[in-house]
Amino acid sequence: MSEKTLTRMDLSEAVFREVGLSRNESAQLVETVLQHMSDALVRGETVKISSFGTFSVRDKSSRMGRNPKTGEEVPISPRRVLSFRPSHLMKDRVADGNAK
């Protein structure tokens, strides 16, 4: 399994190579897309990218948890969490990549 991490720089470099924009324009395009996505998620909207997946924010209520080391019960405060659900096409593509 690969240990490489895909970074913003990698994405902007791919846009530079594939689309033909300048490096600065490519980096700005990637930043703009990521900014729009994060702004929508902060507003509580769902971000759906066709053939890739859906990002959404869920509100989790407070609950009682347990410290696994001591067994002591501790309250877990309510919070918002980001979730990602991959599309069926993405799931199949990743599964096919694992079969190689």
Coordinates of C-alpha atoms in Angstrom, one line a residue, residues 64-74:
M64 CA -22.0 9.0 28.1
G65 CA -18.8 7.4 27.2
R66 CA -16.3 5.2 29.0
N67 CA -12.6 5.7 29.6
P68 CA -11.3 2.3 28.4
K69 CA -8.3 2.5 30.7
T70 CA -10.1 3.3 34.0
G71 CA -13.7 2.2 33.1
E72 CA -14.9 5.6 34.4
E73 CA -17.9 7.1 32.7
V74 CA -17.4 10.5 31.2

